[in-house]
Short mmCIF file of C-alpha atoms in Angstrom, two decimals:
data_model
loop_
_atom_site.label_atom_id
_atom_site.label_comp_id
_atom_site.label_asym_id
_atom_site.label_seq_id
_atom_site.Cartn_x
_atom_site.Cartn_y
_atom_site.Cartn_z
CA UNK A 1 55.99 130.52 29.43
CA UNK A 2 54.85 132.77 32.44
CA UNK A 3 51.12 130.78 32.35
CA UNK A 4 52.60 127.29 31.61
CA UNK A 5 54.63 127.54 34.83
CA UNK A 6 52.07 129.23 36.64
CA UNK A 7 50.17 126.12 35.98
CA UNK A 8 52.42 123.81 36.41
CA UNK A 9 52.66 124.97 40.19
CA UNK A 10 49.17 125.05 40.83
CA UNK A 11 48.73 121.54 39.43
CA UNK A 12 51.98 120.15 41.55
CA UNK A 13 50.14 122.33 44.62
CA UNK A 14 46.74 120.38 43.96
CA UNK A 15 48.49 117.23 44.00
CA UNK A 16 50.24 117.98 47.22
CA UNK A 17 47.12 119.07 48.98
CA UNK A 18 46.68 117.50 52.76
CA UNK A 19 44.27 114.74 53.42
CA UNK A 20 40.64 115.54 54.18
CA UNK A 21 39.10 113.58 56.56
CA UNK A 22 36.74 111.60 54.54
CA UNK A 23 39.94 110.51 52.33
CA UNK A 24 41.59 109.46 55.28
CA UNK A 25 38.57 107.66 56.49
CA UNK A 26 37.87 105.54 52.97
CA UNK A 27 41.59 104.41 53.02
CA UNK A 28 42.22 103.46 56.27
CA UNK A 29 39.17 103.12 58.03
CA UNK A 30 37.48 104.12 60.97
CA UNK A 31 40.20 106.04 63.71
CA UNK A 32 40.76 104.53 67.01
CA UNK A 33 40.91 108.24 68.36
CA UNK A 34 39.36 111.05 67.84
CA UNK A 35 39.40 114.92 68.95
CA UNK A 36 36.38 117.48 69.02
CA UNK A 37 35.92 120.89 70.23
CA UNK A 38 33.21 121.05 72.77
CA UNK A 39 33.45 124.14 73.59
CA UNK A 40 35.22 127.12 72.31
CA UNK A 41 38.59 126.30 73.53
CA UNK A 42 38.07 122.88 74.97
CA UNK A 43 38.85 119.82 73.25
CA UNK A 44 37.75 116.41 73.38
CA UNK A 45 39.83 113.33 72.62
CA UNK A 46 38.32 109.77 72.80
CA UNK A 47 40.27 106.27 72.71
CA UNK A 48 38.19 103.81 71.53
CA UNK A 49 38.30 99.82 72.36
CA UNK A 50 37.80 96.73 69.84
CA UNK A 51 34.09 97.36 70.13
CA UNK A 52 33.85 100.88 67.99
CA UNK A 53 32.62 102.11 71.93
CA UNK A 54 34.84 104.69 73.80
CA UNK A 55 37.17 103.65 76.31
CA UNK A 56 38.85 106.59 77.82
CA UNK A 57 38.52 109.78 77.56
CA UNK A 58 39.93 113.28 77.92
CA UNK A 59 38.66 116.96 78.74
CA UNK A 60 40.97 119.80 78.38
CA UNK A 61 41.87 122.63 76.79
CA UNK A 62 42.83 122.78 73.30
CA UNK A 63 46.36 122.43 72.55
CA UNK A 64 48.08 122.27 69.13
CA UNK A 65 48.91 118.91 68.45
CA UNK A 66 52.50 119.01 67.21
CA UNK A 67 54.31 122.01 69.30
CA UNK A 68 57.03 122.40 71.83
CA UNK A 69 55.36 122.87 75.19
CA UNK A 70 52.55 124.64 75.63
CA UNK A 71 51.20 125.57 78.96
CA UNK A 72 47.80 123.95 79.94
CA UNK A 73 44.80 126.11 79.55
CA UNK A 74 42.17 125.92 82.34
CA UNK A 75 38.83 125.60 82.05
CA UNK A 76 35.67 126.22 84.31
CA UNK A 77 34.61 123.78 86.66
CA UNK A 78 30.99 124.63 85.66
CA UNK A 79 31.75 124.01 82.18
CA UNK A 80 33.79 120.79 82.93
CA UNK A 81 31.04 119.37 85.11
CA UNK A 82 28.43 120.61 82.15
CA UNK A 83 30.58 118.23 79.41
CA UNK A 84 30.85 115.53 81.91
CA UNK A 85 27.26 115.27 82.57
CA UNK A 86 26.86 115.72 78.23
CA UNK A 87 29.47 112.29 77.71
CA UNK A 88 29.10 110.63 80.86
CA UNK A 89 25.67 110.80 82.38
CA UNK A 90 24.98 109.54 85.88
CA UNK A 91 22.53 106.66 84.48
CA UNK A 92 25.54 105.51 82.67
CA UNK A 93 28.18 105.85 85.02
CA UNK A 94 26.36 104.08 87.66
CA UNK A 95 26.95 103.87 91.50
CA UNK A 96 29.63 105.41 93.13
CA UNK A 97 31.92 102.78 94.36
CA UNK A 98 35.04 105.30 95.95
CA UNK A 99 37.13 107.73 95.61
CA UNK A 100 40.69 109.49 96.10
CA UNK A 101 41.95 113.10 96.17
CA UNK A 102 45.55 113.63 95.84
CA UNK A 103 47.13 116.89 96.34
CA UNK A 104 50.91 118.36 95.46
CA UNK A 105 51.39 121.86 96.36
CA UNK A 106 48.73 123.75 94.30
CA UNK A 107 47.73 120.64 92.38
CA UNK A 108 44.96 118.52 92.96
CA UNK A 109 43.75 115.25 91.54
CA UNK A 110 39.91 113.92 92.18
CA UNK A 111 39.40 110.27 91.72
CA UNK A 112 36.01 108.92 91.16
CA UNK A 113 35.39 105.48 91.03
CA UNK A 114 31.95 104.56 89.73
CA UNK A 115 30.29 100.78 88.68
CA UNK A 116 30.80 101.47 84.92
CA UNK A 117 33.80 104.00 84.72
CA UNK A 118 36.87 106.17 86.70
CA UNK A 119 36.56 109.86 86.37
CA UNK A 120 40.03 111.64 87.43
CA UNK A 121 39.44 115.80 87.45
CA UNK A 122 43.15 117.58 88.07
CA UNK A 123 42.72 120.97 89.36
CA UNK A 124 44.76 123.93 90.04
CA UNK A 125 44.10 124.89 93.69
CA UNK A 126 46.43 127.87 93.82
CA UNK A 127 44.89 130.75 96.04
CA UNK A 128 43.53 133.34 95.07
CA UNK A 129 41.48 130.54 93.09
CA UNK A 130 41.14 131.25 89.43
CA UNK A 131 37.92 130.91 87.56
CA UNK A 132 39.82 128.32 84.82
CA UNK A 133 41.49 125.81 87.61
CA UNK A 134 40.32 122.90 85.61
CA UNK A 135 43.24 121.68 84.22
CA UNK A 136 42.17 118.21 82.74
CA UNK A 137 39.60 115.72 82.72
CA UNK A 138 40.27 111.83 82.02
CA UNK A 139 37.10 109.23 81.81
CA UNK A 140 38.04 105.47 81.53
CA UNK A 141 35.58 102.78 80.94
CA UNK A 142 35.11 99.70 82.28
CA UNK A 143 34.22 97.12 79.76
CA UNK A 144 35.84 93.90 78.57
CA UNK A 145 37.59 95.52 75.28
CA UNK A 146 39.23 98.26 77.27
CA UNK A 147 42.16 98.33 79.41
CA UNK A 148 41.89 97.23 82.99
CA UNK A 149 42.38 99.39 85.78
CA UNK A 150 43.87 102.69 84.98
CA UNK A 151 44.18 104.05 88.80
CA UNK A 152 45.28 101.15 90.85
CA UNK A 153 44.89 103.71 93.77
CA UNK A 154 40.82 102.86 94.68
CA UNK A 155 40.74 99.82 92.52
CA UNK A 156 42.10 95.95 92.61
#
């Protein structure tokens, strides 16, 4: 009796198993986002528009995905910068067209504005400066089958 019920819950357990990715991926397709670790303890999540191509973007340091609030982790700017030149080479962002800084007590937000894509880097300014003041990263495209203008501060 002891094995048939021992059985019985490691079938119903089997059955009950989570999704694997590739199961997920033959029933429904391929995602619209997507989220990869970069680094150890950086994290990578990418929209993508109509066109299977990447639309926005964001750097910053892994969180769990379902939680009550977390703090943000920081991250080097030397690794940040290192990642951004990896997704978002100069060639393909193409020429610098403006840029904004806004600032909020300790909190700073760097707008780029480029021919092909918006870069916004929010830092943590706080003095004595910590090595991890990167606080988040977000890249946005600009191409026809992704949404228009995401900082209407530098752009019409």
């Amino acid at each position: 009796m002891r094995v048939l019920l021992g059985s019985f819950f490691v079938l119903a357990a089997l059955l009950v198993s989570s999704e694997s990715s590739r199961d997920l991926h033959s029933r429904y397709g391929e995602p619209d986002i997507e989220r990869f670790v970069v680094r150890p303890g950086i994290g990578l999540t990418v929209e993508y528009g109509s066109d299977g191509q990447a639309c926005q973007m964001m750097i910053e340091g892994q969180k769990m995905l379902i939680a009550k609030e977390q703090p943000p982790k920081g991250m080097s700017p030397d690794v940040v910068s290192g990642i951004l030149d990896e997704i978002v080479p100069f060639s393909v962002r193409g020429n610098e067209v403006g840029n904004a800084v806004e600032s909020m007590g300790c909190s700073e937000v760097h707008i780029q504005e480029y021919g092909n894509v918006w870069i916004s880097r929010s830092t943590d300014n706080c003095l004595p400066l910590k090595p991890d003041r990167e606080m988040g990263v977000r890249i946005c495209f600009k191409r026809p089958s992704c949404p228009p203008n995401p900082f209407s501060l530098i752009a019409n």
